[in-house]
Amino acid sequence: MNRKIVILGTGGTIAGTAASSSDHTGYTAAQVGIAQLVGAVPALAGGPCDLVTEQVAQIDSKDMSFSVWARLAERVSHFLAQPEVQGIVVTHGTDTLEETAWLLHALLVPAKPVVLTCAMRPATALAPDGPQNLLDAVAVAAHPGARGVLAVCAGVIHGAPDVQKVHTYRLDAFSSGDAGPVGYVEEGRLRLMRNWPEAPVHKALAAIKKIVTQQDGSGWPRVDIVMNYAGAGASVVQALVASGVQGLVVAATGNGTLHQDLEAALLQAQAAGVRVVRATRCLEGRVLPRAGDLLADSQGLSPVKARVALMLELMANGS
Ligand code: ASP
């Protein structure tokens, strides 16, 4: 039985095209099919594993939706269960890659590698970065012992818990912050810096999976993100509560501080039954919990990942 690497396409800039090869911003994402992207990298042929491709979606990841997440989670789960599948690669836009990575990691807790990869330049660029990223991602997926959800971009391997897009234009657009990368891919070989990422073990994972993979996305609780800033007040929180939000993540300042007016509104929301979690708007570091805190902290997750975690938790609690 030949080992297989499955490559799932979801769109993004890696599959984007522009009218001019020098245009790196005025392109349309999600135009080229996954089979064609793989075919454009001859070095992928003749590797130790057979390659299987499947187009799961074809979107710009800024438009990521619960229904695409549902389909992707279902397909990743389906292929992970096949004994001959060694690992999975997912091509994805950079904009929401970290959210998808965290969702798949927390939901599927994969014992095999699931490697998200991307590009900052469209496929039609003079020097596109997608082909090398794809080649590197397959090298990670084929690596014996690799596990968990990972992101590979510009030769760097990031773990799902830490990866964050930190640059709007640079090819090396992602960072793992304080944690540092899991490793690097150099000429197809891996140089590992630390262990593969651990996933939180969620109670009621099977129930959550059932809700997530409902194709219409109807079972997802509504969780929104608000931010602390100079002059922040109660009005946004009050409007969200009035509109029926079930959870709120606040991107607090610094180590978790909130404007007193925003904090009062959040405490009121919490008293009314809305789940509130405090993350930080700082790119590095985390909320530092203190005895007597009235609002939960995000346990080191960024605001967008804390939102995904809270949605999963609300699903587990049946709301
Ligand atoms: N907007 C694009 C996307 O997220 C950006 C990218 O892929 O770099 O699909």
PDB file of N, CA and C in Angstrom, residues 219-252:
ATOM      1  N   GLY A 219     -25.552  25.832  13.102  1.00  0.00           N
ATOM      2  CA  GLY A 219     -25.355  25.521  14.518  1.00  0.00           C
ATOM      3  C   GLY A 219     -24.303  26.365  15.219  1.00  0.00           C
ATOM      4  N   TRP A 220     -23.680  27.288  14.476  1.00  0.00           N
ATOM      5  CA  TRP A 220     -22.595  28.062  15.087  1.00  0.00           C
ATOM      6  C   TRP A 220     -23.165  29.163  15.960  1.00  0.00           C
ATOM      7  N   PRO A 221     -22.714  29.268  17.197  1.00  0.00           N
ATOM      8  CA  PRO A 221     -23.161  30.376  18.038  1.00  0.00           C
ATOM      9  C   PRO A 221     -22.568  31.701  17.552  1.00  0.00           C
ATOM     10  N   ARG A 222     -23.252  32.796  17.823  1.00  0.00           N
ATOM     11  CA  ARG A 222     -22.713  34.092  17.373  1.00  0.00           C
ATOM     12  C   ARG A 222     -21.754  34.665  18.407  1.00  0.00           C
ATOM     13  N   VAL A 223     -20.513  34.785  18.001  1.00  0.00           N
ATOM     14  CA  VAL A 223     -19.487  35.378  18.870  1.00  0.00           C
ATOM     15  C   VAL A 223     -18.813  36.489  18.083  1.00  0.00           C
ATOM     16  N   ASP A 224     -18.743  37.672  18.648  1.00  0.00           N
ATOM     17  CA  ASP A 224     -18.099  38.798  17.963  1.00  0.00           C
ATOM     18  C   ASP A 224     -16.917  39.312  18.770  1.00  0.00           C
ATOM     19  N   ILE A 225     -16.122  40.151  18.089  1.00  0.00           N
ATOM     20  CA  ILE A 225     -14.918  40.694  18.724  1.00  0.00           C
ATOM     21  C   ILE A 225     -15.076  42.203  18.871  1.00  0.00           C
ATOM     22  N   VAL A 226     -14.782  42.709  20.064  1.00  0.00           N
ATOM     23  CA  VAL A 226     -14.738  44.165  20.258  1.00  0.00           C
ATOM     24  C   VAL A 226     -13.326  44.523  20.731  1.00  0.00           C
ATOM     25  N   MET A 227     -13.000  45.792  20.650  1.00  0.00           N
ATOM     26  CA  MET A 227     -11.622  46.176  20.984  1.00  0.00           C
ATOM     27  C   MET A 227     -11.590  47.308  22.005  1.00  0.00           C
ATOM     28  N   ASN A 228     -10.567  47.305  22.828  1.00  0.00           N
ATOM     29  CA  ASN A 228     -10.355  48.441  23.727  1.00  0.00           C
ATOM     30  C   ASN A 228      -9.462  49.473  23.031  1.00  0.00           C
ATOM     31  N   TYR A 229      -9.813  50.731  23.173  1.00  0.00           N
ATOM     32  CA  TYR A 229      -9.019  51.826  22.597  1.00  0.00           C
ATOM     33  C   TYR A 229      -9.386  53.098  23.332  1.00  0.00           C
ATOM     34  N   ALA A 230      -8.608  54.157  23.091  1.00  0.00           N
ATOM     35  CA  ALA A 230      -8.887  55.431  23.754  1.00  0.00           C
ATOM     36  C   ALA A 230     -10.327  55.842  23.453  1.00  0.00           C
ATOM     37  N   GLY A 231     -11.073  56.130  24.480  1.00  0.00           N
ATOM     38  CA  GLY A 231     -12.457  56.569  24.288  1.00  0.00           C
ATOM     39  C   GLY A 231     -13.446  55.432  24.110  1.00  0.00           C
ATOM     40  N   ALA A 232     -12.990  54.166  24.273  1.00  0.00           N
ATOM     41  CA  ALA A 232     -13.922  53.031  24.110  1.00  0.00           C
ATOM     42  C   ALA A 232     -15.044  53.143  25.139  1.00  0.00           C
ATOM     43  N   GLY A 233     -16.254  52.842  24.702  1.00  0.00           N
ATOM     44  CA  GLY A 233     -17.398  52.980  25.607  1.00  0.00           C
ATOM     45  C   GLY A 233     -18.289  51.759  25.567  1.00  0.00           C
ATOM     46  N   ALA A 234     -19.530  51.943  25.953  1.00  0.00           N
ATOM     47  CA  ALA A 234     -20.457  50.826  26.117  1.00  0.00           C
ATOM     48  C   ALA A 234     -21.274  50.524  24.867  1.00  0.00           C
ATOM     49  N   SER A 235     -21.342  51.490  23.922  1.00  0.00           N
ATOM     50  CA  SER A 235     -22.374  51.390  22.881  1.00  0.00           C
ATOM     51  C   SER A 235     -22.243  50.157  21.973  1.00  0.00           C
ATOM     52  N   VAL A 236     -21.029  49.800  21.573  1.00  0.00           N
ATOM     53  CA  VAL A 236     -20.882  48.643  20.659  1.00  0.00           C
ATOM     54  C   VAL A 236     -21.328  47.368  21.377  1.00  0.00           C
ATOM     55  N   VAL A 237     -20.888  47.210  22.614  1.00  0.00           N
ATOM     56  CA  VAL A 237     -21.255  46.012  23.383  1.00  0.00           C
ATOM     57  C   VAL A 237     -22.772  45.969  23.576  1.00  0.00           C
ATOM     58  N   GLN A 238     -23.351  47.101  23.930  1.00  0.00           N
ATOM     59  CA  GLN A 238     -24.806  47.126  24.149  1.00  0.00           C
ATOM     60  C   GLN A 238     -25.570  46.762  22.872  1.00  0.00           C
ATOM     61  N   ALA A 239     -25.086  47.266  21.723  1.00  0.00           N
ATOM     62  CA  ALA A 239     -25.753  46.962  20.446  1.00  0.00           C
ATOM     63  C   ALA A 239     -25.640  45.471  20.127  1.00  0.00           C
ATOM     64  N   LEU A 240     -24.468  44.901  20.410  1.00  0.00           N
ATOM     65  CA  LEU A 240     -24.285  43.472  20.123  1.00  0.00           C
ATOM     66  C   LEU A 240     -25.158  42.615  21.042  1.00  0.00           C
ATOM     67  N   VAL A 241     -25.229  42.985  22.292  1.00  0.00           N
ATOM     68  CA  VAL A 241     -26.070  42.218  23.227  1.00  0.00           C
ATOM     69  C   VAL A 241     -27.530  42.319  22.787  1.00  0.00           C
ATOM     70  N   ALA A 242     -27.941  43.523  22.406  1.00  0.00           N
ATOM     71  CA  ALA A 242     -29.339  43.710  21.972  1.00  0.00           C
ATOM     72  C   ALA A 242     -29.633  42.893  20.719  1.00  0.00           C
ATOM     73  N   SER A 243     -28.594  42.652  19.890  1.00  0.00           N
ATOM     74  CA  SER A 243     -28.830  41.884  18.662  1.00  0.00           C
ATOM     75  C   SER A 243     -28.710  40.374  18.873  1.00  0.00           C
ATOM     76  N   GLY A 244     -28.462  39.956  20.108  1.00  0.00           N
ATOM     77  CA  GLY A 244     -28.519  38.522  20.420  1.00  0.00           C
ATOM     78  C   GLY A 244     -27.196  37.786  20.400  1.00  0.00           C
ATOM     79  N   VAL A 245     -26.086  38.528  20.528  1.00  0.00           N
ATOM     80  CA  VAL A 245     -24.782  37.857  20.523  1.00  0.00           C
ATOM     81  C   VAL A 245     -24.683  36.904  21.727  1.00  0.00           C
ATOM     82  N   GLN A 246     -24.029  35.742  21.522  1.00  0.00           N
ATOM     83  CA  GLN A 246     -23.911  34.764  22.614  1.00  0.00           C
ATOM     84  C   GLN A 246     -22.560  34.827  23.319  1.00  0.00           C
ATOM     85  N   GLY A 247     -21.573  35.338  22.580  1.00  0.00           N
ATOM     86  CA  GLY A 247     -20.245  35.435  23.172  1.00  0.00           C
ATOM     87  C   GLY A 247     -19.538  36.666  22.660  1.00  0.00           C
ATOM     88  N   LEU A 248     -18.646  37.216  23.486  1.00  0.00           N
ATOM     89  CA  LEU A 248     -17.854  38.367  23.060  1.00  0.00           C
ATOM     90  C   LEU A 248     -16.404  38.123  23.435  1.00  0.00           C
ATOM     91  N   VAL A 249     -15.511  38.383  22.492  1.00  0.00           N
ATOM     92  CA  VAL A 249     -14.084  38.400  22.809  1.00  0.00           C
ATOM     93  C   VAL A 249     -13.682  39.854  22.768  1.00  0.00           C
ATOM     94  N   VAL A 250     -12.984  40.298  23.799  1.00  0.00           N
ATOM     95  CA  VAL A 250     -12.502  41.674  23.758  1.00  0.00           C
ATOM     96  C   VAL A 250     -10.993  41.648  23.544  1.00  0.00           C
ATOM     97  N   ALA A 251     -10.556  42.397  22.530  1.00  0.00           N
ATOM     98  CA  ALA A 251      -9.124  42.583  22.293  1.00  0.00           C
ATOM     99  C   ALA A 251      -8.702  43.722  23.211  1.00  0.00           C
ATOM    100  N   ALA A 252      -8.264  43.341  24.397  1.00  0.00           N
ATOM    101  CA  ALA A 252      -7.921  44.327  25.427  1.00  0.00           C
ATOM    102  C   ALA A 252      -6.594  44.997  25.080  1.00  0.00           C
TER     103      ALA A 252
END
